[in-house]
Structures are given as structure tokens and as C-alpha cells.
XYZ file of C-alpha atoms in Angstrom:
567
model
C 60.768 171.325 43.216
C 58.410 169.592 40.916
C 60.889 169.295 37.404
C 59.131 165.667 37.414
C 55.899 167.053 36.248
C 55.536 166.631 32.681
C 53.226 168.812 30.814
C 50.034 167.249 28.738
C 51.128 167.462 25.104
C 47.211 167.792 24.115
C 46.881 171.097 25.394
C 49.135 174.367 24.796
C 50.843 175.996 27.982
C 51.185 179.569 27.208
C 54.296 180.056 28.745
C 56.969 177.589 27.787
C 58.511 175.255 31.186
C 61.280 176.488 33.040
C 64.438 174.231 33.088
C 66.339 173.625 36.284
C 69.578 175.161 35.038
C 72.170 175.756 37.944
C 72.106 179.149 38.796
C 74.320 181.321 41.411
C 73.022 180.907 45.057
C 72.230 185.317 46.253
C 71.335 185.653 49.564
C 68.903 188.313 49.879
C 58.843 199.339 50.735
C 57.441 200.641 53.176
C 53.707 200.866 52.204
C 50.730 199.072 54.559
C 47.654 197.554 53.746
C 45.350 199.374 56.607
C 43.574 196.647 58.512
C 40.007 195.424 57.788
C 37.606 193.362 59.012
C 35.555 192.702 55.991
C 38.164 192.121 52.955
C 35.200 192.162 50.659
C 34.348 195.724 50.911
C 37.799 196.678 50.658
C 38.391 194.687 47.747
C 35.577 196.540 45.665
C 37.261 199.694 46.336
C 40.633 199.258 45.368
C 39.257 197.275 42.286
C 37.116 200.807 41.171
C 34.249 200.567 38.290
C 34.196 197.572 35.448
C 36.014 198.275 32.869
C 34.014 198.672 29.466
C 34.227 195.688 27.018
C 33.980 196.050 23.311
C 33.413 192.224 22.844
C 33.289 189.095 24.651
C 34.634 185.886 24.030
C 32.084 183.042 24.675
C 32.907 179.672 24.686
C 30.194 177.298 23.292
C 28.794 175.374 26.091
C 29.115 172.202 23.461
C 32.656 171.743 23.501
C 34.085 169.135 25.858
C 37.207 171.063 26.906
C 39.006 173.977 26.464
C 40.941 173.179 23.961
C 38.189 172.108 21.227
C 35.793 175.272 22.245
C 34.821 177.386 20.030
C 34.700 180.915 20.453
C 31.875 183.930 19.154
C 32.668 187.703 19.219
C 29.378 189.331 20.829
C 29.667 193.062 20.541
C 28.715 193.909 23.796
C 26.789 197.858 23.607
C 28.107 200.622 26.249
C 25.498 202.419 28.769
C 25.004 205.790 29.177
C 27.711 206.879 31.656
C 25.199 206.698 35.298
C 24.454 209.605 37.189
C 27.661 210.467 39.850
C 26.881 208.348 42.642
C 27.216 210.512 46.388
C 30.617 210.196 48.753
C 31.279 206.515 49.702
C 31.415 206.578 53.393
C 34.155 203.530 52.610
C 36.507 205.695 50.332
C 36.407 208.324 53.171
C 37.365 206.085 55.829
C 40.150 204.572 53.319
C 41.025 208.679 52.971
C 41.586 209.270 56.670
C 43.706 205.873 57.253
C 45.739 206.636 54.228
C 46.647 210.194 55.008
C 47.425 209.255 58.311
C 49.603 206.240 57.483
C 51.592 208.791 54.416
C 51.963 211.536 58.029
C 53.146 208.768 60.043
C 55.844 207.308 57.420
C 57.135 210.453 56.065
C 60.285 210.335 57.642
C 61.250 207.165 55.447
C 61.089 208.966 52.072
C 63.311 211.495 52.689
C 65.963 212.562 54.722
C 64.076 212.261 58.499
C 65.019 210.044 60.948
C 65.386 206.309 60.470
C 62.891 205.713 63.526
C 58.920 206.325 62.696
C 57.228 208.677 65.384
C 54.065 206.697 65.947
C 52.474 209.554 67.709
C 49.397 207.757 70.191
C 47.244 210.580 67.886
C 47.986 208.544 64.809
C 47.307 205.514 66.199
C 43.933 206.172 67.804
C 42.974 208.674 63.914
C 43.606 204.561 62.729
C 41.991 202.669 65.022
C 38.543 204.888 65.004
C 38.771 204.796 60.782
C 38.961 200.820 61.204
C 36.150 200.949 64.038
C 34.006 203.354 61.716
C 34.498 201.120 58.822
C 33.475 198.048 60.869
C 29.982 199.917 61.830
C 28.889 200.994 58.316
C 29.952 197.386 57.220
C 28.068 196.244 59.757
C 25.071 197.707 58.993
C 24.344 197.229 55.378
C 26.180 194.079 54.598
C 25.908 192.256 57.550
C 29.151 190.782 57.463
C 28.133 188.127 55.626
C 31.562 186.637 53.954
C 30.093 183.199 52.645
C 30.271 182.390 49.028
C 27.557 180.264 48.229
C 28.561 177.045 46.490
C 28.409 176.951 42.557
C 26.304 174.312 40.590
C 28.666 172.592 38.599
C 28.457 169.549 35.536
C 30.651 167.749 33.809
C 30.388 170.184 31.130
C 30.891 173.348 33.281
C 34.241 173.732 31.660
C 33.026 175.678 28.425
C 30.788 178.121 30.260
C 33.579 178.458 33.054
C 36.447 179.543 30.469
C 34.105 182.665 29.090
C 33.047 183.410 32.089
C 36.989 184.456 32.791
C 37.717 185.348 29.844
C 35.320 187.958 30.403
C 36.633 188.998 33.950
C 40.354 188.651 32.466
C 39.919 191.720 31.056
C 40.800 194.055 33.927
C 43.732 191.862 34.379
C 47.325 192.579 33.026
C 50.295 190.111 32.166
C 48.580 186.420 33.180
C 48.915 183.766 31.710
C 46.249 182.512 29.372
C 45.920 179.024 30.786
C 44.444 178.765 33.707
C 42.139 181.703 33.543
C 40.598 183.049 36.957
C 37.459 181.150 37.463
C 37.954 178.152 35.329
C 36.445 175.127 36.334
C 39.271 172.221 35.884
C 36.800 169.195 37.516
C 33.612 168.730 38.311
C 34.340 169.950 42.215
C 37.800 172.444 41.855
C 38.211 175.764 40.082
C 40.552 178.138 39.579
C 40.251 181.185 41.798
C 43.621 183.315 41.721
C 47.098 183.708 41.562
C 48.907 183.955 44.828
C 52.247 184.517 43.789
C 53.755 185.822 40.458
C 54.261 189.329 37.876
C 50.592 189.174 37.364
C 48.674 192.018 37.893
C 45.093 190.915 38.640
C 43.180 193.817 39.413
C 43.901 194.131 42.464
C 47.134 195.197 43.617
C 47.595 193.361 46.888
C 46.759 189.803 44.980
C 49.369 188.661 43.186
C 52.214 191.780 41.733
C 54.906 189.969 44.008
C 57.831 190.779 41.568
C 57.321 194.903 42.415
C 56.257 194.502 45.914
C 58.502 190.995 46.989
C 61.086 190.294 44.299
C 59.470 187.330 43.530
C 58.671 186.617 39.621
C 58.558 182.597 40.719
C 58.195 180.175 43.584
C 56.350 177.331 44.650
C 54.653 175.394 47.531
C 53.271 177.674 49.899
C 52.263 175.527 52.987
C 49.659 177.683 54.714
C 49.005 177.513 58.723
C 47.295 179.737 61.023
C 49.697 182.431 63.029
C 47.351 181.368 66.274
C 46.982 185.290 67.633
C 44.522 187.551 68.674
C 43.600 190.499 66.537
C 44.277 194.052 68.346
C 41.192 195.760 67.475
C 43.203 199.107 68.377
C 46.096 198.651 65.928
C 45.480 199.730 62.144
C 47.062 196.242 61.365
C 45.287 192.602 61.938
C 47.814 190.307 64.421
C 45.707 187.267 63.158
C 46.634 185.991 59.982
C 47.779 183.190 58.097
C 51.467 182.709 57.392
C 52.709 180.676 54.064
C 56.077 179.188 53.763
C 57.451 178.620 49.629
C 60.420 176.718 48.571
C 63.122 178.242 46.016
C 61.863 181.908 44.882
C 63.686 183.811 42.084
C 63.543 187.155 41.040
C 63.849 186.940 37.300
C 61.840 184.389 34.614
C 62.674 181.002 34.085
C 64.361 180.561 37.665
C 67.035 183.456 36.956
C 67.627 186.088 39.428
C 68.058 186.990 43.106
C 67.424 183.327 44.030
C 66.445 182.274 47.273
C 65.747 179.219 49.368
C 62.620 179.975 50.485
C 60.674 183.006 51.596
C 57.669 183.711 53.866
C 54.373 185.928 52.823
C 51.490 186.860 55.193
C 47.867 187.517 54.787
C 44.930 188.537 56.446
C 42.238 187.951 53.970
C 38.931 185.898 55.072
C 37.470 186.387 51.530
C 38.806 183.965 49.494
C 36.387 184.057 46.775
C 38.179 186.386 44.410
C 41.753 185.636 45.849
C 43.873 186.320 48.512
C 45.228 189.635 49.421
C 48.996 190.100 50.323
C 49.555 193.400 52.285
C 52.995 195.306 50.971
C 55.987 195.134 53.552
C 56.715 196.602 56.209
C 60.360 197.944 55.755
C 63.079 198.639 59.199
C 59.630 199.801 61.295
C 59.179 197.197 63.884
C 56.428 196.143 62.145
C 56.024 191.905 62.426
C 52.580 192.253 60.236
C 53.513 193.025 56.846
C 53.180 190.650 53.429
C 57.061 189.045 54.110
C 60.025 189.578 56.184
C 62.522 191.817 53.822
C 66.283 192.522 53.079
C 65.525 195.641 50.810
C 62.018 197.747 50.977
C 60.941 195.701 47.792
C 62.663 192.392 48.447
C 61.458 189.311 50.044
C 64.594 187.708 52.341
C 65.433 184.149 52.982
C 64.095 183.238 56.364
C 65.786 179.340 56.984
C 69.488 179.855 57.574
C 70.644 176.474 59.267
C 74.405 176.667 60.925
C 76.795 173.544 61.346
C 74.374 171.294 59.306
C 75.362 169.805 56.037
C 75.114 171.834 52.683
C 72.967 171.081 50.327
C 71.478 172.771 47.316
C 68.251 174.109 49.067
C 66.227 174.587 51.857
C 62.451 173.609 51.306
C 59.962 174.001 54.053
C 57.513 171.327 53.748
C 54.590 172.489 56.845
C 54.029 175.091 59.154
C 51.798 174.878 62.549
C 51.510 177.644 65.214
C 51.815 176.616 69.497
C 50.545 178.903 72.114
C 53.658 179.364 73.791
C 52.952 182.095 77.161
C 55.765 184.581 78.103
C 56.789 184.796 74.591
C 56.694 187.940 72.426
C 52.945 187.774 71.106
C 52.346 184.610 72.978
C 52.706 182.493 70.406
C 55.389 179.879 68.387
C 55.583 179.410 64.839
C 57.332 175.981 63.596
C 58.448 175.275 59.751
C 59.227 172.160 59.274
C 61.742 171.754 55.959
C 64.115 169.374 54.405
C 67.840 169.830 53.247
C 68.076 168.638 49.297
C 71.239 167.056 48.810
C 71.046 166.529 45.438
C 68.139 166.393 42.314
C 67.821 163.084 40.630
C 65.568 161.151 37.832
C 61.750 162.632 37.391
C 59.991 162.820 41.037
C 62.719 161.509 42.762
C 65.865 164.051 45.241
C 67.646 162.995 47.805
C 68.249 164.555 51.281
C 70.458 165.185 53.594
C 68.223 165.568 56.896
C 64.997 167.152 57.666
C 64.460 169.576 61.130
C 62.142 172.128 62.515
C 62.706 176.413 62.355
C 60.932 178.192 64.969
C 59.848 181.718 65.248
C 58.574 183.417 68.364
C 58.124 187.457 66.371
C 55.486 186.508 63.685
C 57.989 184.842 61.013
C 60.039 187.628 61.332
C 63.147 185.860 62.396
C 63.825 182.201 62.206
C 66.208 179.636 64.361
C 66.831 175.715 63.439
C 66.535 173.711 66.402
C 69.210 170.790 66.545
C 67.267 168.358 68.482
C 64.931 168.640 65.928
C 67.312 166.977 62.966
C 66.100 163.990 61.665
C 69.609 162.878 59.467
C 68.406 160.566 56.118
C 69.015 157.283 56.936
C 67.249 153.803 57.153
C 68.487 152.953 60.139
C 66.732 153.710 62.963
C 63.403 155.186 60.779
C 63.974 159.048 60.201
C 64.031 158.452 56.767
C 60.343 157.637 57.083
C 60.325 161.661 58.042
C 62.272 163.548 55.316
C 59.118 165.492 54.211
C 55.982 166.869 56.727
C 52.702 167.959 57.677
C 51.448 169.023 60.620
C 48.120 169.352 62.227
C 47.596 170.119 66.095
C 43.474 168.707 67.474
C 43.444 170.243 70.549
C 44.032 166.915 72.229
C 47.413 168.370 73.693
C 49.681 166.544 70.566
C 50.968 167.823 67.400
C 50.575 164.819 64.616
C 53.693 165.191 62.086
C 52.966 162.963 58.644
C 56.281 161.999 57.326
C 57.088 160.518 53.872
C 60.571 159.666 52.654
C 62.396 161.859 50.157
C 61.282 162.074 46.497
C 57.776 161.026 45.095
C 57.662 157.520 45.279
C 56.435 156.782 49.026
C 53.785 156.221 51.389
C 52.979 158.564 54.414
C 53.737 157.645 57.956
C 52.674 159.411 61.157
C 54.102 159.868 64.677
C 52.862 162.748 67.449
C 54.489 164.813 70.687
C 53.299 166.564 73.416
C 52.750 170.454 71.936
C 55.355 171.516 73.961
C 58.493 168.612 72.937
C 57.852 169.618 69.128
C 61.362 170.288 68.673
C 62.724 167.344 70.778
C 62.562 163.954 68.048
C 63.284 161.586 71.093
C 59.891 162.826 72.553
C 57.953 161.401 69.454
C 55.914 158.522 69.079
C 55.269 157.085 65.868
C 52.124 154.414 64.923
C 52.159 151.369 63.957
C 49.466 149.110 62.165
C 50.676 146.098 64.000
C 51.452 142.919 62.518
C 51.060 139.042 63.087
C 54.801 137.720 63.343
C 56.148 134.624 62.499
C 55.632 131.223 64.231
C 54.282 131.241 67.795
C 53.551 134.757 66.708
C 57.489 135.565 66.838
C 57.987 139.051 65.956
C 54.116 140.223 66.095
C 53.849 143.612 67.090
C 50.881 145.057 68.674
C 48.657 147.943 67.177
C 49.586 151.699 68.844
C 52.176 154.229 69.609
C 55.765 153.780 70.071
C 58.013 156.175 71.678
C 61.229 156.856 69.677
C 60.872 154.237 67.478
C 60.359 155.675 63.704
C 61.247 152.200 62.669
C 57.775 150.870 63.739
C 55.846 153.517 62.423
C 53.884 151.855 58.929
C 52.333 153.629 56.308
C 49.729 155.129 56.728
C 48.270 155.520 53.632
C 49.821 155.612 50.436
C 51.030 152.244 49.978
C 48.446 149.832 48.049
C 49.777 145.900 47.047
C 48.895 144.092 44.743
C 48.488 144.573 40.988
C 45.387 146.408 41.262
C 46.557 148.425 44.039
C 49.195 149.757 42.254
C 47.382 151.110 39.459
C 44.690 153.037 41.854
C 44.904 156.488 42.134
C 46.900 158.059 45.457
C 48.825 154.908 45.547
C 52.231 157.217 45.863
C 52.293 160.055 48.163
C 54.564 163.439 47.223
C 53.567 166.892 48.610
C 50.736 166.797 51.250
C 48.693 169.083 53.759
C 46.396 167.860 56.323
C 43.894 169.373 58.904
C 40.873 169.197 60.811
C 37.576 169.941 58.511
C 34.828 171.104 60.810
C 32.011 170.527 58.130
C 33.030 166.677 57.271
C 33.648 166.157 60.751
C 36.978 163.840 60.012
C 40.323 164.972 59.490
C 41.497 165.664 55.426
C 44.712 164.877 53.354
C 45.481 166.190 49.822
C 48.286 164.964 47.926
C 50.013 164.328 44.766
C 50.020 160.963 43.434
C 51.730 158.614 41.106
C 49.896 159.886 38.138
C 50.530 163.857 39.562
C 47.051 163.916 39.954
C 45.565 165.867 43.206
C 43.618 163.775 45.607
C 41.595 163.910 49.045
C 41.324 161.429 51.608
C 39.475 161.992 54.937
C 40.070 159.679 58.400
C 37.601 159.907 61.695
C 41.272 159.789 63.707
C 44.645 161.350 63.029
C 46.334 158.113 62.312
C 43.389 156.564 60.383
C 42.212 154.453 58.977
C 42.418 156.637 55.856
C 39.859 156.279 53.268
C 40.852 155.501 49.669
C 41.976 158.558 47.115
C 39.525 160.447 45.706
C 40.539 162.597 42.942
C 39.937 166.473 43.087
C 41.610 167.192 40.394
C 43.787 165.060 37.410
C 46.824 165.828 35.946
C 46.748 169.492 34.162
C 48.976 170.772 31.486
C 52.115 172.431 32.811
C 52.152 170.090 36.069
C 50.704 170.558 39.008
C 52.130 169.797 42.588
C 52.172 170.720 46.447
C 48.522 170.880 47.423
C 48.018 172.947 50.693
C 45.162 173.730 52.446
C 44.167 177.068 53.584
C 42.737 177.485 57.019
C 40.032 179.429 56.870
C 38.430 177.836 54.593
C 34.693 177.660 55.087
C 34.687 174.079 55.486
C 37.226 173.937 57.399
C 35.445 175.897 59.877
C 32.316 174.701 59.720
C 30.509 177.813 57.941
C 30.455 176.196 54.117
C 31.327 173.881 52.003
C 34.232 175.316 49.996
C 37.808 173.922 50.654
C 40.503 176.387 49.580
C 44.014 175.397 49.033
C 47.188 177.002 47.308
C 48.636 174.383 43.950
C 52.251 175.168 42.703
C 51.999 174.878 38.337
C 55.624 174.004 36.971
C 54.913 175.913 33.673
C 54.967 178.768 35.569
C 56.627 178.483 38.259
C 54.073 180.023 40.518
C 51.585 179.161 43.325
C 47.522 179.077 42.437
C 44.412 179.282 45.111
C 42.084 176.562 44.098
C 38.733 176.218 45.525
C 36.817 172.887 45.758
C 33.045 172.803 46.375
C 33.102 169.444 48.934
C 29.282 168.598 47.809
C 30.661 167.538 44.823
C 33.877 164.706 45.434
């Protein structure tokens, strides 16, 4: 998904592109990241002290881009070791939840019985560590999560690439292009991997080979699970679930392959990445990093039955419906699309696109028939083959469609929350247009109700010969969502020239402003721009837009961060 993207030849990709070969169709432990309100702390802790450098590599702040910078050995002088700082109250709260959590699961590394204990003593030893941890948080930071925004020029690139070359150094196995913290436009770093056999650090960012079975994936549409955290369970209920399209277990798309997987998070500090607990293996447990067939392997969660084959399954958004008298209260819904068959650069074919729902967390998944929208120009659902979803608050769920492949323009149609899964409940929009003579064929401006055919593009579709050189003229892989600090509602998407670009709209159906590019064309290819939720702008606490970016080279999912002062 993405085998159109050509690489730059100007610049050198340090690992070479994976080619999609054919490979064998496989259908696909037990450790827990203790819950935390303030990732930040927790973060320092597992990271431990800065490692000592013996030299730096600086990049001079001359050079244009990376790959004419030069680079200086400074010999960088140790300090004297510092005097042995006293007990971190946060290490001894981290001590108590993690001897509790190695009592509780005991019986699953030896011979004890299959079903955990979960004594109410456990549970409340967990709850009062998190509670403890939230007071002494509390009181000396504040809880202050927001990353201020970073002043950034045109030629930020230099100083950006030796500023992570210099944190790179606690890192293991990443690739050398992009580096954590490299600026790659004037608005849009690099922050992190989110999926791949990099070890960052940190072990809950990134390290999904060991923990998922995952060496490479892409995609990762991001939505918010919609529940309530239970401050009295040693596990957050709110997080954000992301969906990714064909995941492999070996390099260069070899392996355990699967059609897509699902991996959780909980982490509201997205400044140095974003933390994936471990999973949660035969405990009950709906809250760990993915739903698994093996303690170490991520499962396939989209198994349609009685719909036509085709060579994968790739969900293409994800939105979350209050849904009362449910399990947690709450629906998920994945919206994905059946590839028949790969063709020419940017272009597939389907077979049908339809809606998964999940009512335990992501846990289990089931394809809703009336939701099948069958590839075909007649009648419009063609219009529909790929999604994104976004949900106001005005009681409808807005679904942007655009046909299969690369080469299209986006269309949009909404339902009542609660006929999601029902397509003959839809309405789609329509521009309007003049007719013929006597205005003969005209049709009015608005919403029409099981008519895809109407719907017209909403953006994506420039005439003309100037309009089809701008950029954002074709739409491929797109998010959208409400952004509480622009006050208007935000698309990213690829475009013709696989640049990423931003448009923003005072109404869900527009009109949408013209493309605005975050970031151009990068070597290795770049594709599938989704938005993360939490973003600070998106909630109206910042300016920072977060988003995950799938890079062909390799193979993996990125978390990008764009400062929105500076589009």
C-alpha cells in the first residue's frame, strides 16, 4: 500500500525499498504498562540517565539540506560522576505497581492456573500507587503536558539533523534517515517511530517486532476509543486506537503476514513519541498495545465472511459512537476496503468497501453487510471505496469517500450516528449544478438521501491547465477532524506529486480551502497522513498538530508533528 511512491534519487535511503513480491497469506506476552496520568514523568524513568558521548556530530548551520552538510567531531569532556541523588518517590511508586502486577501474573509463567486471581487487594495496592503518583505529579510539575512551539527557518534543517544525531545516540537499530527530531519543512518534524525493530530508548515506543510481531506495516488511522478512564483500575480505559494495513513479521514484507492489525495507546505526551503498552495475553484484559494470537504476536482483527476474496484487507478510518447497554458503552467502527488486485504506480482496484464494528475495545471485530458498498459506477459507491470519518457532535457521522487508487477527488455523504452501518440511511452532497436549457437537469445545492451518484467532489478535483498542475489536485490517503484551535474542520492528504498537504473548511462539506503543503515529497515515499486526536491543536490547548506518515523505504509508520503557526 504505497509501491507508487518513488524514492528521490538526490538523497540516499539507508535502507534499500521493499518490493511487493507475492508472499504466502499466515493468519495469525503478558507484560502491562501500569497506568499513568502524566506519560512525561513516566517516560523519564524508564529512559534512566543520558548516556555519555565521546563526540558529537554537528551539522553546519550553512548547508541547505542534509545531504550537502557538513559535519565536525567536537570532543565533548565527561563530568565528574554527581553526588547519588535520594529515593525517587516515582521509582518507588513504579516498585510497588510492578511487584504487584509480577504477584498478580505469576500463574502465567509457570505451571498455575490459566485464570489470573485478581485478588480486590491487588487491585486497590494499584490503584493507590497510580493515585500516589498522580499527587506527587501534581505537586511539583503541575501537570503541565504542553510542548511549547519551536522557532523554525527555512534553514532549520542543518541545526535540526545534529540536534538528533546527538539524541540518536541512546537509540539502537534506526534508520539513519529520518533521524528523531529532524525538521523536514519549515512547519513539520520528525518526532518518532510508531511502529518498527527500532529500539528508541524507550521500550514501549517503537520495539513492535519483540513485543507485536511486527518488523513492518503502514497507515495507522488513529481515532479516539470515546471512554471514560477508571481512576480505580491500574490500566487507562481512554485511549486512542490505530488501525494499519498489511503487517509482516520479517524484513522486506517476509514473514507472518497479516492484513491488518490494531495497536492501542494511552499516551498524551506526544513530544518525544508515543508509547505502546505490551499485550495483554488470554487475561480478559481489552486495554493492552493489540489484540493477540500468541503472547508476542499481533492477530488479524478484519475477517469478512461470504464477501469476495481479494488480496487484502486495508482499513482506511476509524471513529468511536456512544452506544448505551453495550459492554463499555461504547462502538468502535473501521471502515476498510477489499483490494482486488495491484495495478500501475498509485493506482489498485477493489472489490467493495464496508464497515467492522467492535463493541470490547478492538478486541473482536464483525463486518456488517448492510454496510458493503460493492465497486461499481453505477449507482455512486464507487465514489466510496476509501474513507474518513469525523463525528461534530451535531448527531451525524460525515464519511469522505474517494474512489480506489490515487488518482481521485474526495466526496462526502453523512448518517444519523446511530444508521452508520446502514448505506441506504446516507446522504451524500452535492455542489449543485445549472442544467441544460430551461435549466433541464439543474440540480439544487444540498443533501441527497441514497443517492452517491449526486454526491460531487469535494475537493480534490481542479480544471483547467493550471489547476492541474496545483498542488492537492489528486486526493489518495486522507484523515480529517475537528481542530479546536483553527476553529474549522482539517484534511491532510497525499497528492499527485506524493506530497502531504492541509486544507481546512468552516463546514464539514466545505467549501474547502486550496492545498497547502506541510510537507513535499521525501526520499523513500511518504503516504497515509493521519491525524492524532489529542493533539494540542486539536483540542484547543496548542498549536502542534500530530499525525502518524507511513515511509515506503521502510515500511513503517512515523509521528510527525506540525507547528500550525507556521503553514
Amino acid at each position: 500500500f504505497g509501491s507508487d511512491v518513488l524514492p528521490v534519487s538526490a538523497f540516499a535511503v539507508s535502507t534499500p525499498a521493499p518490493t511487493a513480491t507475492d508472499t504466502s497469506k499466515a493468519d495469525t506476552g503478558k507484560t502491562s504498562e501500569p497506568k499513568t496520568v502524566t506519560p512525561t514523568a513516566a517516560k523519564q524513568d524508564v529512559d534512566g540517565p543520558a548516556p555519555k558521548i565521546a563526540s558529537l556530530a554537528v551539522v553546519s548551520a550553512a548547508a541547505k539540506s542534509a545531504s550537502d552538510a557538513q559535519v565536525t567531531l567536537v570532543t565533548v569532556t565527561p563530568e565528574a560522576p554527581a553526588r547519588q541523588a535520594p529515593p525517587n518517590p516515582l521509582a518507588v511508586v513504579s516498585g510497588v505497581v510492578s511487584s504487584v502486577v509480577n504477584w498478580m501474573l505469576t500463574p502465567f509463567m509457570g505451571a498455575g492456573s490459566p485464570t489470573p486471581a485478581e485478588p480486590p487487594l491487588a487491585w486497590s495496592l494499584l490503584a493507590f500507587a497510580r493515585r500516589e503518583f498522580d499527587h506527587f505529579v501534581n505537586a511539583v510539575t503541575g501537570r503541565a503536558t504542553q510542548t511549547p512551539a519551536v522557532a523554525v527557518d527555512a534553514t532549520s534543517v542543518s541545526l535540526a539533523a545534529a540536534t538528533a544525531a546527538f539524541a540518536q545516540a541512546a537509540a539502537v537499530n534506526v534508520p539513519g534517515f529520518p533521524l528523531p527530531g529532524a525538521q523536514l519543512s519549515p512547519s513539520t518534524q520528525f518526532v518518532q517511530w510508531v511502529t518498527g525493530n527500532y529500539q528508541t530508548g524507550n521500550p514501549l515506543i517503537a520495539d513492535t517486532l519483540k513485543r507485536f510481531g511486527i518488523n513492518g506495516t503502514d497507515v495507522g488511522v488513529m481515532w479516539d476509543n470515546g471512554m471514560v478512564d477508571d481512576p480505580t483500575t491500574p490500566y487507562n480505559e481512554h485511549q486512542i486506537l490505530m488501525a494499519f494495513g498489511d503487517t509482516f513479521s520479517g524484513a522486506n514484507m517476509t514473514g507472518n503476514w497479516r492484513f491488518n492489525v490494531l495497536l492501542r495507546s494511552a499516551d498524551t505526551d506526544l513530544s518525544d513519541g508515543m508509547t505502546i503498552p505490551n499485550g495483554e495475553w488470554f487475561n480478559g484484559n481489552m486495554f493492552g498495545g493489540t489484540p493477540l494470537s500468541s503472547p508476542t504476536t499481533a492477530r488479524q482483527i478484519i475477517h469478512p465472511s461470504g464477501l469476495p476474496a481479494g488480496v487484502t484487507l486495508i482499513p482506511t478510518a476509524g471513529i468511536s459512537i456512544p452506544t448505551p447497554g453495550t459492554q463499555f458503552g461504547v462502538t468502535q467502527y473501521v471502515n476498510f476496503m477489499s483490494v482486488s488486485k495491484w495495478g500501475a504506480a498509485g493506482t489498485w482496484s477493489t472489490n467493495y468497501s464496508a464497515i467492522a464494528y467492535s463493541t470490547d475495545n478492538g478486541e473482536n471485530w464483525t463486518v456488517a453487510p448492510t454496510s458493503v458498498r460493492y465497486n461499481s459506477p453505477v449507482g455512486g459507491n464507487d465514489k466510496f471505496q476509501q474513507g474518513a470519518f469525523v463525528r461534530p457532535g451535531d448527531g451525524y457521522v460525515y464519511n469522505y469517500g474517494t474512489p480506489n487508487g490515487r488518482q481521485g477527488a474526495a466526496y462526502v455523504s453523512r448518517v444519523a450516528e446511530k444508521d452508520i452501518l446502514d448505506t441506504s440511511k446516507y446522504e451524500y452532497y452535492s455542489k449543485g449544478k445549472a442544467g441544460g436549457w430551461f435549466g433541464i437537469g439543474a440540480t439544487p445545492a444540498g443533501w441527497y438521501k441514497n443517492q452517491p451518484a449526486k454526491a460531487t467532489a469535494a475537493f480534490g478535483q481542479d480544471t483547467g491547465a493550471c489547476g492541474v498542475g496545483k498542488p492537492g489536485n489528486q486526493v489518495s490517503e486522507m484523515s480529517v477532524q475537528y481542530n479546536k484551535q483553527l476553529n474549522k474542520y482539517v484534511v491532510l492528504h497525499g497528492d499527485q506529486f506524493n506530497n502531504i498537504v492541509m486544507r481546512t473548511s468552516d463546514t464539514p462539506q466545505g467549501t474547502w480551502s486550496s492545498a497547502k503543503v506541510l510537507m513535499a515529497q521525501q526520499p523513500g515515499g511518504i503516504y497515509a497522513p493521519m491525524m492524532h486526536p489529542w493533539s494540542s491543536s486539536t483540542m484547543g490547548t496548542g498549536t502542534d498538530l500530530y499525525w502518524n506518515l507511513s515511509l515506503w523505504s521502510e515500511y513503517n509508520v512515523m509521528l510527525m508533528k506540525t507547528d500550525l503557526t507556521k503553514v
